[in-house]
Structures are given as C-alpha cells and as structure tokens.
Short mmCIF file of C-alpha atoms and ligand atoms in Angstrom, two decimals:
data_model
loop_
_atom_site.label_atom_id
_atom_site.label_comp_id
_atom_site.label_asym_id
_atom_site.label_seq_id
_atom_site.Cartn_x
_atom_site.Cartn_y
_atom_site.Cartn_z
CA MET U 130 -0.13 0.12 0.14
CA LYS U 131 1.18 3.23 -0.63
CA ALA U 132 0.52 5.64 2.49
CA ASP U 133 0.15 9.24 1.86
CA ILE U 134 2.27 11.47 3.90
CA ASP U 135 -0.64 14.09 3.39
CA MET U 136 -3.20 12.59 5.60
CA PHE U 137 -0.87 13.14 8.56
CA ARG U 138 -0.88 16.87 8.22
CA GLY U 139 -2.82 18.58 11.10
CA ALA U 140 -5.61 20.74 9.70
CA TYR U 141 -7.19 21.76 12.73
CA LYS U 142 -8.00 24.97 14.97
CA ILE U 143 -5.31 25.01 17.88
CA PRO U 144 -7.40 26.31 20.96
CA SER U 145 -5.72 29.65 22.16
CA GLU U 146 -5.72 28.27 26.07
CA LEU U 147 -3.83 25.01 25.39
CA GLN U 148 -2.06 23.90 28.55
CA GLY U 149 -1.84 20.64 30.55
CA GLU U 150 0.24 17.52 30.59
CA VAL U 151 0.09 14.01 29.46
CA THR U 152 1.96 10.94 30.40
CA TRP U 153 2.46 7.58 28.31
CA GLN U 154 4.62 4.52 29.28
CA SER U 155 5.59 2.95 25.80
CA PRO U 156 7.78 -0.30 25.38
CA SER U 157 10.78 -1.11 23.34
CA ASN U 158 11.02 -4.20 20.77
CA ILE U 159 13.11 -6.58 19.62
CA ALA U 160 13.27 -7.11 15.42
CA LEU U 161 12.61 -10.67 14.29
CA VAL U 162 13.44 -9.52 10.81
CA LYS U 163 15.67 -6.63 11.04
CA TYR U 164 15.58 -3.28 9.82
CA TRP U 165 19.16 -2.45 8.62
CA GLY U 166 19.73 0.39 5.87
CA LYS U 167 17.23 3.43 4.99
CA TYR U 168 16.29 6.12 2.44
CA ASN U 169 16.05 9.70 2.75
CA GLY U 170 13.34 10.75 5.44
CA GLN U 171 13.44 7.51 7.41
CA ILE U 172 12.11 5.21 4.61
CA PRO U 173 13.42 1.83 5.41
CA MET U 174 15.37 -0.18 2.88
CA ASN U 175 13.19 -3.33 3.74
CA PRO U 176 10.44 -4.66 5.67
CA SER U 177 10.99 -5.91 9.43
CA VAL U 178 9.07 -7.58 11.75
CA SER U 179 9.07 -7.36 15.66
CA PHE U 180 8.27 -8.35 19.15
CA THR U 181 6.87 -5.54 21.52
CA LEU U 182 8.53 -6.28 24.79
CA SER U 183 6.94 -5.56 28.22
CA GLU U 184 9.22 -4.45 30.33
CA SER U 185 11.72 -2.59 28.97
CA LYS U 186 9.77 0.69 29.00
CA THR U 187 9.83 4.64 28.87
CA LYS U 188 7.66 6.64 30.71
CA THR U 189 7.29 10.34 29.31
CA THR U 190 5.42 13.37 30.86
CA LEU U 191 5.17 15.94 28.61
CA LYS U 192 3.89 19.29 30.14
CA PHE U 193 2.83 22.06 27.53
CA ARG U 194 1.29 25.81 27.94
CA PRO U 195 1.17 28.86 25.33
CA LYS U 196 4.30 30.08 24.04
CA GLN U 197 5.73 32.70 26.45
CA LYS U 198 8.47 34.05 23.93
CA LYS U 199 9.26 33.37 20.13
CA SER U 200 12.35 31.03 20.58
CA VAL U 201 11.55 27.45 21.13
CA GLN U 202 11.37 27.09 25.00
CA TYR U 203 11.54 23.41 26.39
CA ASP U 204 13.03 21.56 28.95
CA PHE U 205 14.04 18.20 29.16
CA PHE U 206 14.49 16.33 32.18
CA PHE U 207 16.07 12.67 32.62
CA GLU U 208 15.40 10.62 35.49
CA GLY U 209 14.31 13.47 37.31
CA LYS U 210 17.46 15.87 36.47
CA LYS U 211 17.89 18.49 33.91
CA ALA U 212 19.32 16.56 30.89
CA PRO U 213 20.22 19.14 28.28
CA GLU U 214 22.52 16.54 26.12
CA PHE U 215 19.38 14.27 25.91
CA GLY U 216 17.41 17.11 25.06
CA GLN U 217 19.08 17.74 22.11
CA LYS U 218 17.54 14.72 20.38
CA ALA U 219 14.10 15.68 21.46
CA LEU U 220 14.28 19.28 20.07
CA SER U 221 15.52 18.11 16.54
CA PHE U 222 12.77 15.71 16.79
CA LEU U 223 10.08 18.37 17.42
CA GLU U 224 11.70 20.69 14.95
CA LYS U 225 10.86 17.54 12.44
CA ALA U 226 7.77 16.63 13.66
CA THR U 227 6.46 20.39 13.06
CA PRO U 228 5.08 20.26 9.84
CA PHE U 229 2.72 17.24 10.94
CA LEU U 230 1.77 19.03 14.44
CA PRO U 231 1.17 22.64 13.89
CA PHE U 232 0.51 23.35 17.74
CA ILE U 233 4.32 22.58 18.23
CA SER U 234 5.35 25.86 17.32
CA GLU U 235 2.69 27.52 19.44
CA LEU U 236 3.55 25.82 22.86
CA ASP U 237 6.53 25.65 25.28
CA PHE U 238 7.64 22.30 26.55
CA GLU U 239 8.73 20.57 29.75
CA ILE U 240 9.53 16.91 28.88
CA HIS U 241 10.20 14.32 31.84
CA THR U 242 11.47 10.74 30.72
CA SER U 243 12.84 8.15 32.66
CA ASN U 244 13.20 4.42 31.88
CA THR U 245 12.73 0.99 33.37
CA PHE U 246 16.13 -0.30 32.38
CA PRO U 247 19.23 1.30 33.16
CA HIS U 248 20.52 3.83 30.75
CA SER U 249 23.64 2.39 30.38
CA SER U 250 22.54 -1.14 29.80
CA GLY U 251 23.16 -1.19 25.84
CA ILE U 252 19.19 -1.36 25.47
CA ALA U 253 18.37 1.03 22.92
CA SER U 254 16.00 3.67 24.18
CA SER U 255 15.12 5.58 21.31
CA ALA U 256 12.49 3.16 20.29
CA SER U 257 10.85 3.44 23.79
CA GLY U 258 11.92 6.95 24.11
CA MET U 259 10.78 8.40 20.73
CA SER U 260 7.14 6.37 20.99
CA ALA U 261 6.19 7.46 24.36
CA LEU U 262 7.21 11.25 23.24
CA SER U 263 5.10 10.77 20.13
CA LEU U 264 2.20 9.54 22.25
CA CYS U 265 2.00 12.36 24.21
CA LEU U 266 2.37 14.75 21.18
CA MET U 267 -0.82 12.98 19.76
CA SER U 268 -2.69 13.62 22.87
CA ILE U 269 -2.20 16.86 22.39
CA GLU U 270 -3.68 16.38 18.98
CA GLN U 271 -6.60 14.65 20.05
CA LYS U 272 -7.28 17.72 22.41
CA CYS U 273 -7.06 19.92 19.51
CA ASN U 274 -9.26 17.63 17.38
CA PRO U 275 -11.46 15.21 19.52
CA THR U 276 -12.62 13.63 16.31
CA ILE U 277 -9.61 11.61 15.39
CA SER U 278 -10.38 8.16 15.35
CA PRO U 279 -8.40 5.52 17.59
CA ASP U 280 -6.80 3.91 14.61
CA PHE U 281 -5.69 7.15 13.23
CA PHE U 282 -4.49 8.34 16.64
CA TYR U 283 -2.16 5.06 16.52
CA GLN U 284 -1.04 5.44 13.27
CA LYS U 285 -0.19 9.06 13.12
CA SER U 286 2.01 8.01 16.59
CA SER U 287 3.61 5.62 14.55
CA PHE U 288 4.33 7.73 11.55
CA LEU U 289 5.93 10.62 13.93
CA SER U 290 7.87 7.91 15.98
CA ARG U 291 9.20 6.76 12.53
CA ILE U 292 10.80 10.24 12.06
CA GLY U 293 12.34 10.13 15.85
CA SER U 294 13.81 6.78 15.18
CA GLY U 295 12.85 4.24 12.45
CA SER U 296 12.50 0.88 14.74
CA ALA U 297 10.39 3.30 17.34
CA CYS U 298 7.36 3.44 14.92
CA ARG U 299 6.83 -0.65 15.66
CA SER U 300 6.50 0.31 19.56
CA VAL U 301 3.45 1.57 19.15
CA PHE U 302 1.64 -1.28 18.88
CA GLY U 303 1.42 -4.48 21.00
CA SER U 304 2.51 -8.48 20.06
CA VAL U 305 3.88 -8.71 16.63
CA VAL U 306 4.46 -5.54 14.51
CA GLU U 307 5.33 -5.27 10.75
CA TRP U 308 6.93 -2.05 8.87
CA GLY U 309 7.91 -1.36 5.36
CA VAL U 310 6.16 -2.30 2.43
CA LEU U 311 5.75 -5.92 2.35
CA ASP U 312 4.68 -8.27 -0.92
CA GLY U 313 1.24 -9.70 0.07
CA LEU U 314 0.47 -7.55 2.99
CA SER U 315 -2.04 -5.12 1.84
CA GLU U 316 -2.29 -3.01 4.47
CA SER U 317 1.61 -2.81 4.89
CA ASN U 318 3.40 0.57 4.13
CA ASP U 319 6.72 2.60 4.66
CA LEU U 320 5.26 5.23 6.57
CA TYR U 321 3.99 3.73 10.01
CA ALA U 322 3.78 0.06 11.41
CA LEU U 323 1.22 -2.26 11.39
CA PRO U 324 0.00 -4.75 14.31
CA ILE U 325 -0.21 -8.38 13.11
CA GLN U 326 -3.38 -10.08 14.82
CA ASP U 327 -3.03 -13.87 13.24
CA VAL U 328 -0.35 -14.99 15.79
CA HIS U 329 -0.39 -18.23 17.35
CA PRO U 330 -0.83 -18.41 21.21
CA VAL U 331 2.51 -19.80 21.74
CA PHE U 332 4.17 -16.61 20.26
CA ARG U 333 1.76 -14.38 22.44
CA ASP U 334 3.70 -15.15 25.46
CA TYR U 335 7.32 -15.42 24.24
CA GLN U 336 10.06 -14.65 26.63
CA ASP U 337 13.09 -12.75 25.80
CA THR U 338 15.93 -12.72 28.68
CA ILE U 339 18.21 -9.64 27.72
CA LEU U 340 21.95 -10.93 28.47
CA LEU U 341 23.63 -7.63 29.36
CA VAL U 342 27.20 -8.64 27.51
CA ASP U 343 28.73 -4.79 27.35
CA GLU U 344 26.95 -2.27 28.93
CA GLY U 345 28.82 0.18 27.46
CA SER U 346 28.01 2.65 24.55
CA LYS U 347 28.55 1.15 21.27
CA ALA U 348 31.38 1.88 18.93
CA VAL U 349 29.38 2.63 16.12
CA SER U 350 25.69 3.83 16.18
CA SER U 351 22.86 2.42 14.28
CA THR U 352 23.07 5.91 12.43
CA VAL U 353 26.01 5.33 10.96
CA GLY U 354 25.21 1.77 10.44
CA HIS U 355 22.40 2.23 8.44
CA SER U 356 24.28 4.90 6.03
CA LEU U 357 26.89 2.04 5.35
CA MET U 358 24.06 0.16 3.74
CA ASN U 359 23.79 2.86 1.19
CA ARG U 360 26.93 1.68 -0.91
CA HIS U 361 26.86 -2.12 0.43
CA PRO U 362 28.24 -4.65 -2.12
CA TYR U 363 25.40 -7.11 -0.50
CA ARG U 364 22.54 -4.52 -0.59
CA GLU U 365 20.35 -5.48 -3.19
CA THR U 366 20.80 -9.49 -1.89
CA ARG U 367 19.52 -8.25 1.18
CA LYS U 368 16.64 -6.28 0.10
CA ILE U 369 15.19 -9.70 -1.34
CA GLN U 370 16.39 -11.86 1.48
CA ALA U 371 14.69 -9.47 3.93
CA GLY U 372 11.51 -9.21 2.11
CA LYS U 373 11.52 -13.24 2.01
CA ASN U 374 12.18 -13.63 5.46
CA ALA U 375 9.46 -10.96 6.89
CA LYS U 376 6.87 -13.23 4.86
CA SER U 377 8.45 -16.22 6.18
CA ILE U 378 8.25 -15.38 9.70
CA LEU U 379 4.62 -13.93 9.91
CA GLU U 380 3.66 -17.33 8.42
CA VAL U 381 5.72 -19.13 11.02
CA LEU U 382 4.25 -16.87 13.61
CA ARG U 383 0.69 -17.71 12.59
CA GLN U 384 1.30 -21.47 12.29
CA GLY U 385 3.08 -21.65 15.79
CA ASP U 386 6.11 -23.20 13.79
CA LEU U 387 9.01 -23.02 16.41
CA GLU U 388 11.47 -25.05 14.68
CA SER U 389 11.32 -22.42 11.71
CA PHE U 390 11.23 -19.68 14.10
CA VAL U 391 14.46 -20.48 15.54
CA GLN U 392 16.54 -20.74 12.04
CA LEU U 393 14.81 -17.89 10.73
CA VAL U 394 15.53 -15.68 13.63
CA GLU U 395 19.17 -16.79 14.21
CA GLN U 396 19.64 -16.46 10.55
CA GLU U 397 18.68 -12.60 10.32
CA ALA U 398 20.58 -12.02 13.51
CA LEU U 399 23.67 -13.25 12.19
CA THR U 400 22.77 -11.75 8.87
CA LEU U 401 22.60 -8.38 10.50
CA HIS U 402 26.34 -8.65 12.20
CA ALA U 403 27.47 -10.47 8.78
CA LEU U 404 26.17 -7.14 7.09
CA MET U 405 28.56 -4.87 9.78
CA MET U 406 31.56 -6.89 8.98
CA MET U 407 31.27 -6.49 5.23
CA SER U 408 30.58 -2.75 5.38
CA HIS U 409 32.90 0.15 4.28
CA PRO U 410 34.56 0.65 6.67
CA TYR U 411 33.87 -2.86 8.83
CA PHE U 412 33.27 -3.08 12.11
CA ILE U 413 32.00 -5.72 14.86
CA LEU U 414 30.01 -5.18 17.52
CA MET U 415 29.85 -8.61 19.06
CA LYS U 416 32.27 -9.20 21.74
CA PRO U 417 33.85 -12.75 22.57
CA ASN U 418 31.16 -13.13 25.41
CA THR U 419 28.69 -12.66 22.58
CA LEU U 420 29.73 -15.77 20.75
CA LYS U 421 30.49 -17.95 24.23
CA ILE U 422 26.95 -17.57 24.88
CA ILE U 423 25.75 -18.16 21.15
CA GLN U 424 27.83 -21.54 21.20
CA GLN U 425 26.23 -22.31 24.80
CA LEU U 426 23.09 -21.86 23.49
CA TRP U 427 23.31 -24.32 20.49
CA ALA U 428 25.00 -26.87 22.94
CA PHE U 429 22.03 -26.80 25.57
CA ARG U 430 19.28 -26.60 22.74
CA GLU U 431 20.93 -29.47 21.49
CA GLN U 432 20.88 -31.36 24.71
CA SER U 433 17.66 -30.11 26.14
CA GLY U 434 15.32 -30.21 23.00
CA VAL U 435 14.24 -26.99 24.17
CA PRO U 436 13.30 -24.70 21.34
CA LEU U 437 15.24 -21.40 22.32
CA CYS U 438 17.07 -19.08 19.95
CA PHE U 439 18.98 -15.87 20.01
CA THR U 440 18.88 -12.84 18.23
CA LEU U 441 21.16 -9.70 18.43
CA ASP U 442 20.45 -5.78 17.78
CA ALA U 443 23.18 -3.51 16.87
CA GLY U 444 25.08 -4.35 19.89
CA ALA U 445 26.88 -7.03 21.83
CA ASN U 446 23.91 -8.18 24.00
CA VAL U 447 22.33 -11.56 23.54
CA HIS U 448 18.32 -11.71 23.46
CA VAL U 449 17.40 -15.05 24.34
CA MET U 450 13.85 -16.26 22.89
CA TYR U 451 11.89 -18.87 24.24
CA PRO U 452 8.26 -20.37 24.76
CA GLY U 453 6.85 -18.94 27.95
CA ASN U 454 6.45 -22.87 29.02
CA ASP U 455 10.18 -23.19 29.07
CA LYS U 456 10.87 -20.56 31.37
CA GLU U 457 11.95 -22.35 34.43
CA THR U 458 14.13 -24.35 32.45
CA VAL U 459 15.84 -21.86 30.56
CA MET U 460 16.48 -19.20 33.36
CA SER U 461 17.87 -22.49 35.89
CA TRP U 462 20.57 -22.77 32.85
CA ILE U 463 21.07 -19.06 32.40
CA LYS U 464 21.93 -19.07 36.31
CA SER U 465 24.17 -21.84 36.42
CA ASP U 466 25.87 -21.80 33.00
CA ILE U 467 25.42 -18.10 31.23
CA VAL U 468 25.37 -15.50 33.61
CA GLU U 469 29.25 -15.56 33.95
CA TYR U 470 29.47 -13.92 30.61
CA CYS U 471 27.25 -11.04 31.57
CA GLN U 472 28.73 -7.86 32.81
CA ASN U 473 28.35 -7.68 36.14
CA GLU U 474 26.36 -11.10 35.96
CA ASN U 475 22.91 -8.48 34.60
CA TYR U 476 20.44 -9.58 32.44
CA ILE U 477 16.89 -8.32 32.10
CA CYS U 478 13.68 -11.20 32.04
CA ASP U 479 11.21 -9.48 29.25
CA HIS U 480 8.58 -10.99 27.56
CA VAL U 481 6.35 -10.41 24.64
CA GLY U 482 3.71 -7.19 25.88
CA LYS U 483 0.39 -5.56 24.71
CA GLY U 484 2.06 -2.33 23.89
CA PRO U 485 1.94 1.38 25.26
CA LYS U 486 -0.16 2.63 27.83
CA LYS U 487 -1.70 6.23 28.76
CA LEU U 488 -1.02 6.73 32.34
CA THR U 489 -2.31 10.54 32.93
C1 LIG H 790 19.52 -3.47 14.47
O1 LIG H 790 15.84 2.46 14.67
O2 LIG H 790 17.81 2.93 16.24
O3 LIG H 790 17.81 -2.60 16.08
O4 LIG H 790 15.99 4.82 12.42
O5 LIG H 790 18.70 5.46 12.62
O6 LIG H 790 17.03 5.65 14.61
P1 LIG H 790 17.64 5.08 13.57
O7 LIG H 790 17.77 3.47 13.79
P2 LIG H 790 17.15 2.15 14.60
O8 LIG H 790 17.64 1.07 14.09
C2 LIG H 790 17.51 -0.17 14.45
C3 LIG H 790 18.18 -1.39 13.67
C4 LIG H 790 18.13 -2.58 14.43
C5 LIG H 790 17.32 -3.36 13.78
C6 LIG H 790 15.58 -3.21 14.37
O9 LIG H 790 15.29 -2.89 15.34
O10 LIG H 790 14.89 -3.55 13.25
#
C-alpha cells in the first residue's frame, strides 16, 4: 500500500488556551527480521517484523503551555534531573515533527522521561523514548481535534515515532508488529507500522531474557550502520532476503512453527552482524562473550530439546527467546551456566507485551 504523507498533516484550529500535561509509557521492541539501511526521510530499505516487549519501557510526561517567547522553549529532564544532552535529540525530533503537528510552534514544553532499564545497559532507548514522546504529542493533537479515530491516533503516533527513530514506529503497537512495504500484506507501508493479529498463542507469551554482555556505549551507532548500507556490496541481495524472511516469519508466527522460528530468527541476527562486518568501513559489535553465549545456547538446545534461540540488535547483548512454558528450564540454565558471561552478571527478564499505555 502507498500510504499518503498528507493524511498526517494537521488541519485543525489550535485552541488559544492549550495547556496541561500528558503521560505515556511505551515499550522497547526486538526485531525478528531486522531493519538495516534506510532512504531519506526515514524510509526503510526493507520490511521488518518485531516483538513488542513488556518490561523495558520509557515513561514520558509532556507538560505544555502557550508560548511565552518567540524562540523554542523546552526543558528536558531525564530521571528527575535536567539533561540538555538528551534533550538535543528531542528538540531535533520536535522540529522534524512540526510540519505534521502545527501546535508545536505555539507551545512551550517540559519533557520528563525515565526508563525502567538502566540507561547504560546497551538497550536501545530510542524506540521506547521516541514512541512515548510521539504518543504524548498525539494526545495533545487529540485535544485540538477530538474527532480523530483510535486507528488514526495510533497510525499517526507510529508515523511520528518513525521520524524520531525508525524502529520506534513498531513500539506503538503490541505483540507482533510489521513495518515497511511487504508483498502480499495489503496494509503494509513504509510510513507507519502495522500490528499483526493472526499470531499463534505460543508467541503471545514468548520470553526474551536479555543478557547484558556489554553495558558500554556502542562503538558504531545504528545511524552510521544504516548509512553504510547505501553502498554495501550485498545491499540488493539483502533487500530480497529481508522481504522473503519477513513473509516467512509472518507465516511461522501464524502457524506456531517453533523450529522454523529458531532458524529464521538466528539467520536474521547473524546476517545483521555479517552485513556490519562487510561494510566499508567494516566493524564488529559482538564481543567474545557474545559468541561464547551463542555456542553454549546451541549446545544446550541440542542436549535439552528446548526450542530456544537468540537474536542480537546492533550491539553485543544477546536476546534469548523461548516459549513461556520453558521459562523455568531456561532460567535455571542461564543462572547456572550463562550469567558469568554477562557484565556484572546483569540480565533483564522480558516477554512479549501488549504495547503502550496512557497513564494520565
Ligand atoms: C539493528 O531504529 O535505532 O535494531 O532509524 O537511525 O534511529 P534509526 O535506527 P534504529 O535502528 C534499529 C536497527 C536494529 C534493527 C531493528 O530494530 O529492526
């Protein structure tokens, strides 16, 4: 489907006394089929599919009042303290969102944000952070235009989140989410994500234990990584592969086919890192302990018969994924054999979640 950008331009009267505060809590997500590479305007090079997480969340309160001075006035607080360094990202996002949310230029803002996961954990906060902020902005739009439908509310929230960070557009919906034009999926488009309804019950309660191998900041940012796909020798092959994998994973998720799930998810994770290693300049984000965990996981899967698998995002941490029924077995293996490979023995227990929540 070709979604039209013009449907998201706000044409409504802005009330003169627009003032108040809204709070949203929005989760992170983990891609099963990876978004890697983009065109101008945050258009993905290929379709992606993710699980929305449940425990790794950002809570954002947006306070707003009529503009006092001509220049942009906003204050950004991270975990209760003024944090202008993080605020820069929010400011540049607000600027990019203004053509679609005309009230931004009429208001002063105070943004208060906090994460349920440690900032230094290496868990990308851009997906949860940008989606939480976008949902808050849409709650303001709703005050200006109370007639907008729930579908439009979430589609535009996803559209705005994408402008802030591509993967953030998938965090606006729960459970399984697709983003990017995908052959055979009629509503799919590049501008906002799509919740996938036809999912086997085993995947509604899938577990994701995030092993924190390296809590430092990444040597190469996702933004740089994406840009290296522009002239990547495997670019065209990757586009075809991702399209095929996205189609296959949706079928696997529908059928509850755990064996194919394991194969596809691990192939995607290793492809992402292989693409990084084949970039110009090349780089490696895995650490020795990332590989040790992968090898232990393969041995444990072989010996136990538990259909667990791993995925990686753009970093060294390992996401161990498995059905809810196997939680006890997998957690006791992690505690006895795996925590030694995690930095400060840190890990986060997460699972597939229902999506964002409005708090006030
Ligand atoms: C490897 O969404 O962080 O996690 O659009 O530049 O903000 P920007 O990139 P970002 O990239 C995520 C890349 C990934 C794969 C994925 O989540 O699909």
